[in-house]
Amino acid sequence: MEPVLEELRTFLSQEEELLRDYAIDVAESFDSCLYMSNQKDYLAQKGRVNAIKDAIQLVEDIENH
């Protein structure tokens, strides 16, 4: 299962970098319409990051049993 964990951790790292980019976009929004759009993207990406973290935890739990 170690190769799977490696791939998931690499994917997580990439997705967290994208999440940071979205956070910057939200912070730099200059009007409410752009802010809402950027916030929507950020929250969707945050959900993806959390799902990947959950997948890693699940694989680790399976590996330890």
Short mmCIF file of N, CA and C in Angstrom, two decimals:
data_model
loop_
_atom_site.label_atom_id
_atom_site.label_comp_id
_atom_site.label_asym_id
_atom_site.label_seq_id
_atom_site.Cartn_x
_atom_site.Cartn_y
_atom_site.Cartn_z
N MET A 1 0.82 -1.20 0.00
CA MET A 1 0.00 0.00 0.00
C MET A 1 0.86 1.27 0.00
N GLU A 2 2.14 1.10 0.25
CA GLU A 2 3.01 2.28 0.32
C GLU A 2 3.03 3.09 -0.98
N PRO A 3 3.05 2.44 -2.15
CA PRO A 3 3.00 3.25 -3.39
C PRO A 3 1.71 4.07 -3.51
N VAL A 4 0.63 3.52 -3.02
CA VAL A 4 -0.65 4.24 -3.05
C VAL A 4 -0.56 5.47 -2.14
N LEU A 5 0.00 5.30 -0.96
CA LEU A 5 0.15 6.42 -0.04
C LEU A 5 1.06 7.50 -0.62
N GLU A 6 2.13 7.07 -1.26
CA GLU A 6 3.04 8.02 -1.89
C GLU A 6 2.32 8.85 -2.94
N GLU A 7 1.55 8.19 -3.78
CA GLU A 7 0.81 8.89 -4.83
C GLU A 7 -0.21 9.84 -4.23
N LEU A 8 -0.91 9.40 -3.20
CA LEU A 8 -1.91 10.25 -2.56
C LEU A 8 -1.26 11.47 -1.91
N ARG A 9 -0.12 11.27 -1.28
CA ARG A 9 0.57 12.39 -0.63
C ARG A 9 1.09 13.39 -1.66
N THR A 10 1.57 12.89 -2.78
CA THR A 10 2.01 13.78 -3.86
C THR A 10 0.82 14.58 -4.39
N PHE A 11 -0.28 13.88 -4.62
CA PHE A 11 -1.49 14.53 -5.10
C PHE A 11 -1.98 15.57 -4.09
N LEU A 12 -1.93 15.22 -2.80
CA LEU A 12 -2.35 16.14 -1.75
C LEU A 12 -1.49 17.41 -1.77
N SER A 13 -0.22 17.25 -1.93
CA SER A 13 0.69 18.39 -1.97
C SER A 13 0.33 19.33 -3.12
N GLN A 14 0.06 18.76 -4.27
CA GLN A 14 -0.32 19.57 -5.44
C GLN A 14 -1.65 20.28 -5.21
N GLU A 15 -2.58 19.59 -4.63
CA GLU A 15 -3.90 20.17 -4.39
C GLU A 15 -3.85 21.24 -3.30
N GLU A 16 -2.99 21.06 -2.30
CA GLU A 16 -2.83 22.09 -1.27
C GLU A 16 -2.20 23.35 -1.86
N GLU A 17 -1.30 23.18 -2.80
CA GLU A 17 -0.72 24.34 -3.47
C GLU A 17 -1.80 25.11 -4.24
N LEU A 18 -2.65 24.38 -4.92
CA LEU A 18 -3.76 25.01 -5.64
C LEU A 18 -4.71 25.70 -4.66
N LEU A 19 -4.93 25.09 -3.50
CA LEU A 19 -5.78 25.70 -2.48
C LEU A 19 -5.20 27.04 -2.03
N ARG A 20 -3.90 27.09 -1.84
CA ARG A 20 -3.25 28.35 -1.47
C ARG A 20 -3.45 29.41 -2.56
N ASP A 21 -3.34 28.99 -3.81
CA ASP A 21 -3.58 29.93 -4.92
C ASP A 21 -5.00 30.48 -4.88
N TYR A 22 -5.96 29.61 -4.61
CA TYR A 22 -7.35 30.06 -4.51
C TYR A 22 -7.54 31.02 -3.33
N ALA A 23 -6.86 30.74 -2.22
CA ALA A 23 -6.96 31.62 -1.06
C ALA A 23 -6.43 33.01 -1.40
N ILE A 24 -5.35 33.06 -2.15
CA ILE A 24 -4.80 34.35 -2.58
C ILE A 24 -5.79 35.08 -3.49
N ASP A 25 -6.41 34.32 -4.39
CA ASP A 25 -7.42 34.92 -5.27
C ASP A 25 -8.57 35.54 -4.47
N VAL A 26 -8.99 34.85 -3.42
CA VAL A 26 -10.07 35.36 -2.57
C VAL A 26 -9.61 36.65 -1.90
N ALA A 27 -8.40 36.62 -1.37
CA ALA A 27 -7.88 37.79 -0.65
C ALA A 27 -7.71 38.99 -1.59
N GLU A 28 -7.41 38.74 -2.84
CA GLU A 28 -7.16 39.83 -3.79
C GLU A 28 -8.41 40.26 -4.57
N SER A 29 -9.55 39.68 -4.24
CA SER A 29 -10.79 40.03 -4.95
C SER A 29 -11.10 41.52 -4.73
N PHE A 30 -11.45 42.19 -5.82
CA PHE A 30 -11.68 43.63 -5.73
C PHE A 30 -13.15 44.03 -5.79
N ASP A 31 -14.03 43.06 -5.99
CA ASP A 31 -15.47 43.37 -5.89
C ASP A 31 -16.20 42.14 -5.36
N SER A 32 -17.44 42.35 -4.94
CA SER A 32 -18.17 41.27 -4.27
C SER A 32 -18.48 40.11 -5.22
N CYS A 33 -18.70 40.39 -6.49
CA CYS A 33 -18.99 39.32 -7.44
C CYS A 33 -17.77 38.42 -7.62
N LEU A 34 -16.62 39.03 -7.78
CA LEU A 34 -15.38 38.27 -7.93
C LEU A 34 -15.05 37.52 -6.63
N TYR A 35 -15.31 38.18 -5.51
CA TYR A 35 -15.07 37.54 -4.21
C TYR A 35 -15.91 36.27 -4.07
N MET A 36 -17.18 36.36 -4.40
CA MET A 36 -18.06 35.19 -4.28
C MET A 36 -17.62 34.07 -5.20
N SER A 37 -17.22 34.41 -6.41
CA SER A 37 -16.77 33.41 -7.37
C SER A 37 -15.49 32.74 -6.88
N ASN A 38 -14.55 33.55 -6.41
CA ASN A 38 -13.28 33.00 -5.91
C ASN A 38 -13.49 32.18 -4.64
N GLN A 39 -14.39 32.64 -3.79
CA GLN A 39 -14.67 31.90 -2.57
C GLN A 39 -15.29 30.54 -2.89
N LYS A 40 -16.15 30.50 -3.88
CA LYS A 40 -16.77 29.23 -4.30
C LYS A 40 -15.69 28.25 -4.78
N ASP A 41 -14.75 28.74 -5.59
CA ASP A 41 -13.64 27.90 -6.06
C ASP A 41 -12.78 27.42 -4.89
N TYR A 42 -12.51 28.33 -3.96
CA TYR A 42 -11.70 27.99 -2.79
C TYR A 42 -12.36 26.90 -1.96
N LEU A 43 -13.65 27.06 -1.70
CA LEU A 43 -14.35 26.08 -0.87
C LEU A 43 -14.45 24.72 -1.56
N ALA A 44 -14.61 24.72 -2.87
CA ALA A 44 -14.63 23.44 -3.60
C ALA A 44 -13.27 22.77 -3.51
N GLN A 45 -12.21 23.54 -3.65
CA GLN A 45 -10.86 22.99 -3.56
C GLN A 45 -10.57 22.50 -2.15
N LYS A 46 -11.04 23.23 -1.16
CA LYS A 46 -10.85 22.82 0.24
C LYS A 46 -11.52 21.47 0.49
N GLY A 47 -12.69 21.27 -0.12
CA GLY A 47 -13.37 19.98 -0.02
C GLY A 47 -12.56 18.86 -0.64
N ARG A 48 -11.93 19.15 -1.79
CA ARG A 48 -11.07 18.16 -2.44
C ARG A 48 -9.88 17.79 -1.55
N VAL A 49 -9.26 18.80 -0.96
CA VAL A 49 -8.10 18.56 -0.09
C VAL A 49 -8.53 17.70 1.10
N ASN A 50 -9.66 18.02 1.70
CA ASN A 50 -10.14 17.24 2.84
C ASN A 50 -10.46 15.80 2.43
N ALA A 51 -11.01 15.62 1.25
CA ALA A 51 -11.32 14.26 0.77
C ALA A 51 -10.04 13.45 0.56
N ILE A 52 -9.01 14.09 0.05
CA ILE A 52 -7.73 13.39 -0.15
C ILE A 52 -7.12 13.03 1.20
N LYS A 53 -7.20 13.95 2.16
CA LYS A 53 -6.70 13.66 3.51
C LYS A 53 -7.46 12.47 4.11
N ASP A 54 -8.76 12.43 3.91
CA ASP A 54 -9.57 11.31 4.40
C ASP A 54 -9.16 10.01 3.72
N ALA A 55 -8.88 10.06 2.43
CA ALA A 55 -8.44 8.86 1.70
C ALA A 55 -7.11 8.37 2.23
N ILE A 56 -6.20 9.28 2.51
CA ILE A 56 -4.90 8.89 3.07
C ILE A 56 -5.10 8.22 4.43
N GLN A 57 -5.95 8.82 5.25
CA GLN A 57 -6.22 8.25 6.57
C GLN A 57 -6.83 6.85 6.45
N LEU A 58 -7.73 6.67 5.50
CA LEU A 58 -8.36 5.38 5.29
C LEU A 58 -7.33 4.33 4.87
N VAL A 59 -6.47 4.68 3.94
CA VAL A 59 -5.44 3.74 3.49
C VAL A 59 -4.50 3.40 4.64
N GLU A 60 -4.12 4.40 5.43
CA GLU A 60 -3.26 4.13 6.59
C GLU A 60 -3.94 3.22 7.59
N ASP A 61 -5.23 3.44 7.83
CA ASP A 61 -5.98 2.58 8.75
C ASP A 61 -6.06 1.16 8.24
N ILE A 62 -6.30 1.00 6.97
CA ILE A 62 -6.37 -0.35 6.37
C ILE A 62 -5.01 -1.02 6.45
N GLU A 63 -3.97 -0.27 6.20
CA GLU A 63 -2.61 -0.81 6.23
C GLU A 63 -2.22 -1.27 7.64
N ASN A 64 -2.74 -0.59 8.67
CA ASN A 64 -2.37 -0.89 10.05
C ASN A 64 -3.20 -2.01 10.67
N HIS A 65 -4.18 -2.51 9.94
CA HIS A 65 -5.02 -3.58 10.51
C HIS A 65 -4.72 -4.90 9.87
#
